[in-house]
Amino acid sequence: MVGPGPGAAPLENANPLIYRRSGERPVTAREEDDELPDAIDDREIFDNLIRSINDPEHPLTLEELNVVEQMRVKVDDAQSTVSVEFTPTIPHCSMATLIGLSIKVKLLRSLPERFKLDVHITPGTHASEHAVNKQLADKERVAAALENSHLLEVVNQCLSARS
Amino acid sequence: GVKDGRWTVLQLVEALGFCLENTDPRTRGRGIQLLSQVLLQCYSLLQEKEVLHLVLFYESRLQDNHLVIPSVLQGLRALSMCEVLSPGLAVSVLKAIFQEVHVQSLLQLDRHTVYSIITNFMSTREEELKGLGANFTFGFIQVMDGEKDPRNLLVAFQIVHDLIAKDYALGPFVEELFEVTSCYFPVDFTPPPNDPHGIQREDLILSLRAVLASTTQFAEFLLPLLIEKLDSELQSAKLDSLQTLTACCAIYGQKELQEFLPSLWSSLRREVFQTASEKIETECLAALRALSACLSRSVLSSDSEDLLDSFLSSILQDCRHHLCEPDMKLVWPSAKLLQAAAGASLRTYHRISHSVLPLLLEQYTKHTQSSQRRTILEMLLGFLELQQKWGHVEEDESPLLLHQAPVCSVVFSALLDPSVQLQLVGIKALTVLGSLQGFLSSSNLELVVDHLIRLALHEEDPQSSEAAMEAAGSLAPTYPKVFSGRMVPRLEEELQSEREESCHKRHSLQQRCLQALAAVSTHTSIMKETVPILLQHLQKVQKGTEAKNTQNVISVCQSLHRVALQCQQDAEGGWYFHQTVVPCLLAMAVQAAMPESTHTLPGKALLEEEVLAAMIPVISAATTHLSPELAAQSVSHVVPLFLDGDVSFLPQNSFPCSFQPFRDGEHLEAQRRLVALLMAFVCSLPRDVAIPQQEWLLRELLALSCSCNCPFTATTAAKCFAGLVNKHPAGQQLDEILQLAVNRMEPSLAEGPRRMQALTLLLWVTKALVLRYHPLSSCLTDKLLGLLGDTELGPATADGFSLLMAESPDVLHKGCHADVRIMFRQRFFTDNVPKLVRGFHGAGPDVKANYLKGLSHVLNYLPKPVLVTELPTLLSLLLEALSCSDRVVQLSTLSCLHPLLLEAPQIMSLHVDTLVTKFLSLTSSPTMAVRIAALRCAHALTSLPTTVLLPYKGRVIRALAKPLDDKKRLVRKEAVAARGEWFLLGSPGR
């Protein structure tokens, strides 16, 4: 269960701005055609991978908190690169690293290996932007973080399907 | 002996005397046991005197050795059921038990006996027991104190409930009685696996709740307990507390609640503001509604303060300001809390909407973004719907009426907004406002209609346009004059107008007009205007030569179908529709089917299969709800039309030559196709309507279905035949016609150019008989099973099994009065699946797939619960079917296995190795649908026990990397979901 009960520390931002979820992508006739290939695009990464990630402290998704937006997801299928920018709800948000880590792990698990990943904070939206970006870009530190079973637990909770 | 009166109990006691007085407690125990057994069998025959002595004897035995007690209690239980028990004895038995027996040290069964004795006395000796006063209550408290067995608890809770409900004296023991029951709250009990007693957690919860919520005397103890549990971390405790609170509100009043209202409100508010669980939110809102309702119900004494008022004030104070922040998280929780409180009573509604409505109206003007306005309007809509619940607006100075003008202008502005989402909410609000009697003035009403016309015809977004049509349909019955006077003429004009420049635009506008005409026909007076417009338009387009002609005709038919569905329930409207539309459609079709039609090619649009298929539901829907008399009247016209070519009842019935659909001849091909319309009519009639010349008709249909070269006509004739046979009363006539059919089919099935037609007929007739459990059905099914082994017809037969099991859209379904037994699919499954399995094992390699395909069709249509229970026998075959190369078999097998993985994980676990291997290999099938289904199954595998799956985790994750790069997006989506779930397996935080 996310969200503190009585006695737990109060939420950093108890009444955040929330945004409407975008609808499901309509399935086109082309997508149903067995023969034609569909390239991996921004919307697909956003829909299937990013938007349903849960926030570590609110019972809301990153999309509803506007931490991630489709326009901040860039994919180049031919060059095999993905870049995701995320925007913490407040500039001092202590969860920023954790959110970034969740996004990174989700991409690692869900994209073909050929892709090169880049996850970072939207420039100018967080106090310790560079430190967080550096941590997220460092493969070894990401791997080490996932060895920590407490961290892994929180990340997995963010990635679990909402019941 | 005692039973049939040859012995008296006295004699028995004397005979047992040695035993009963024996010094060895074991022997004594056996003696008493025997006596008790006898008494249990014949307590109804005892005399008052005998009972008295037995009671005294048993009471004295209560002090005896503990080995003897169980039998003694049994005896007392027998005696407690005696009607002749003299007054006073019940009390003395209970006193003795309370005094001598330490109930909770007995075994479960013996404790149960004590509860039964008490229950028996309570139901027959209520007055006597009440004489004991509070001592009885106290005695019982001691008896049940510490009870642990769920079976006994259910009885004990019932006793407490009766104590309270039947008004026994509780005296000073209220708190003790509360303690002894409330210690079980919240119920935490999981029935052991294979529990033979079938007591569920829910049973205990409900019976405990019935006790706790049965009296206001418990309130001072219960409410703090509920608040405490509501503040706990446990979801189930929260839920139980909320539901119990709601139950209590049914009997509590101001007095009980007063002290606790502030803490109750703050707990409820916290839960709604913070919870992630929809269930808890729903229960919180229900509890708040119940609390408010409870407070509104209480009668005020003149000097006391109105608690409702202060309670609502605190709600308003805590929630109102959040409504001004339409982007923030708490806006909806606040709105829902306010709406819950407002939904409790008319008083709460007035108080809350008085404060909230002006605020929302003001906020709407203050915020200009469409998304914010949408949120505000949605909240407003919630309050409007509550007004609907409280009925008329005109009677009192309702807050809504005070704000009539701004509410209307807000809603109208939403309708003009470019945002479709906002428009949709606006349309909903409009519908609600329209349903409030007397709210809309006539000028506003005209404005409403104009808005709806504009949205329905000219709004680009199909969602808005459709919503506007729905709204028109739901408001039309309330204001038929306005809609028929203002909307219908506009639609007619637009439909006929030729002025649109581009052809494409005109086409889509016409489509919209047709849909809107149908949608607004929800009142008989309107329908009588729209139907002629639609028919006239049909007449016009079917003669046209445009490329889109067929589509245009179909659109008109769809609109007519919708009107037919809307007016079926209304006898007058239904008959008008039938009388007007059916002859008109038949006349147009007959005209088009005339061999020497004056206009050569055009007009044939009406004969295309798609068009005929679109006319079938119109005729069918116009027929199913006719009263038997009217149906009989109509059938006496239609059947002669087809059999004798009697066209006299058709409008414009001067045709160049005769109509003889059942006659042989090349040039009659077109006429024969119209059997589809005959089918639509005759197969939709109520079962008790006699069909003239039915036997002749059946023979003609049979002949046509076997001899016709056109597959459409042959199939339609077979369906029509089957539809009639299904409703034909059992008896010699039916047997004869069926025999005739079998005789016709058999030679054609065996060889010749019309094997397919014969198979189609066989399938439809089999279906007709399977549905009604006709004895011949098994014989016909066996023929089909045999054909699965046929190299030519096998695949078609296998597909035919789906036809047998599926709901057919035009004939042989419940809606057209067919004889359909509810369990026919299960029955078909039980009768035929073993045969299919045997056939599969015995079949040659080239036809094996046919059996699998047939089987998968049967399984696909079986209700999932049945499928799960039948699984063990079939699983091995299904696993084999996964290796079959036919993709239909693969797909249907995967779709069978999917629910099984979710619902029967234990059985599936045994085959995990095969399942993993097969699913993974199917993820690289060339067919996209198979890859998707295989990935879904791989995803569903994660619901098996984790320990079973862990050995495969690495392998599955590696294998699922490949579909992540599938060329199809829909496949990748499933792969992402499945792989993500496998990563979580056995990992912390799942």
Coordinates of C-alpha atoms in Angstrom, one line a residue, chain A residues 1 4-6 11 14-20 24-25 27 30-41 44 48-49 58-60 106 108-115 149 152-153 156-157 159-161, chain B residues 231-233 235 238 270 274-276 322 325-332 371 374-375 378 421 926-929 931 961 964-970 972-974 976-977 979-981 983-984 987-990:
Chain A
M1 CA 0.0 0.0 0.0
P4 CA 1.3 6.8 4.8
G5 CA -1.1 5.9 7.5
P6 CA -1.4 7.9 10.7
L11 CA 3.5 13.9 2.3
A14 CA -0.3 16.6 -0.2
N15 CA -2.5 18.2 -2.8
P16 CA -0.6 18.1 -6.0
L17 CA -1.8 19.3 -9.4
I18 CA -3.2 16.3 -11.3
Y19 CA -3.7 15.9 -15.0
R20 CA -6.1 13.9 -17.0
E24 CA -5.9 4.5 -25.2
R25 CA -4.3 4.8 -28.6
V27 CA -5.8 0.6 -33.1
R30 CA -2.6 -0.8 -40.5
E31 CA -1.6 -2.1 -37.1
E32 CA -3.9 -5.0 -37.5
D33 CA -2.4 -5.9 -40.8
D34 CA -0.1 -8.9 -40.3
E35 CA 2.4 -7.9 -43.0
L36 CA 3.2 -4.2 -42.5
P37 CA 5.8 -3.4 -39.9
D38 CA 5.1 -0.6 -37.3
A39 CA 8.1 1.4 -36.1
I40 CA 8.6 2.0 -32.4
D41 CA 7.5 5.6 -31.8
E44 CA 4.3 3.7 -28.0
N48 CA 3.2 1.0 -23.0
L49 CA 6.1 1.8 -20.8
H58 CA 0.9 9.2 -4.2
P59 CA -1.6 6.6 -5.4
L60 CA -1.3 8.2 -8.8
K106 CA 11.1 0.0 -16.8
L108 CA 15.6 -1.7 -19.5
R109 CA 13.1 -4.4 -19.0
S110 CA 10.8 -3.4 -21.8
L111 CA 13.0 -2.4 -24.7
P112 CA 15.0 -4.5 -27.1
E113 CA 18.6 -4.6 -26.1
R114 CA 19.8 -2.7 -29.1
F115 CA 18.5 0.6 -27.6
S149 CA 16.6 -5.1 -1.8
L152 CA 14.3 -2.8 -5.5
E153 CA 11.1 -3.2 -3.6
N156 CA 9.0 -2.9 -8.2
Q157 CA 6.0 -1.3 -6.5
L159 CA 6.2 -0.8 -11.8
S160 CA 3.5 -3.1 -10.5
A161 CA 0.2 -3.0 -12.4
Chain B
D231 CA -7.7 4.4 11.6
S232 CA -5.9 1.1 11.4
E233 CA -3.7 0.0 8.5
Q235 CA -7.9 -2.6 4.5
K238 CA -11.5 -0.4 7.4
R270 CA -8.8 11.3 5.6
Q274 CA -5.8 9.6 0.8
T275 CA -6.9 6.1 -0.1
A276 CA -5.8 4.4 -3.3
H322 CA -10.9 22.4 -2.9
E325 CA -8.8 24.1 -7.6
P326 CA -10.0 22.1 -10.5
D327 CA -6.5 20.9 -11.4
M328 CA -5.6 19.6 -7.9
K329 CA -5.8 16.1 -6.6
L330 CA -8.3 16.8 -3.9
V331 CA -11.0 18.4 -6.1
W332 CA -12.8 15.1 -6.9
S371 CA -10.2 21.0 -19.1
R374 CA -15.0 20.3 -17.8
T375 CA -14.1 19.3 -14.2
E378 CA -18.8 17.4 -14.2
Q421 CA -14.9 16.4 -23.8
P926 CA 3.9 -16.0 -38.4
T927 CA 0.4 -15.0 -37.4
M928 CA 0.1 -11.8 -35.4
A929 CA -3.0 -12.9 -33.5
R931 CA 1.7 -14.2 -31.2
A961 CA 13.3 -10.2 -25.2
L964 CA 10.0 -6.9 -27.6
D965 CA 11.4 -6.1 -31.0
D966 CA 8.5 -7.6 -32.9
K967 CA 7.6 -5.8 -36.1
K968 CA 4.0 -5.3 -34.9
R969 CA 3.1 -2.8 -32.2
L970 CA 0.3 -4.8 -30.8
R972 CA 5.2 -5.6 -28.6
K973 CA 2.6 -4.2 -26.2
E974 CA 1.7 -7.7 -24.9
V976 CA 6.2 -5.6 -22.5
A977 CA 3.3 -6.4 -20.2
R979 CA 8.0 -9.6 -19.5
G980 CA 7.4 -6.9 -16.9
E981 CA 5.3 -9.2 -14.9
F983 CA 10.6 -9.6 -13.8
L984 CA 8.5 -9.0 -10.7
S987 CA 11.2 -10.1 -6.4
P988 CA 10.5 -7.9 -3.4
G989 CA 7.7 -5.4 -3.7
R990 CA 5.5 -7.3 -6.1

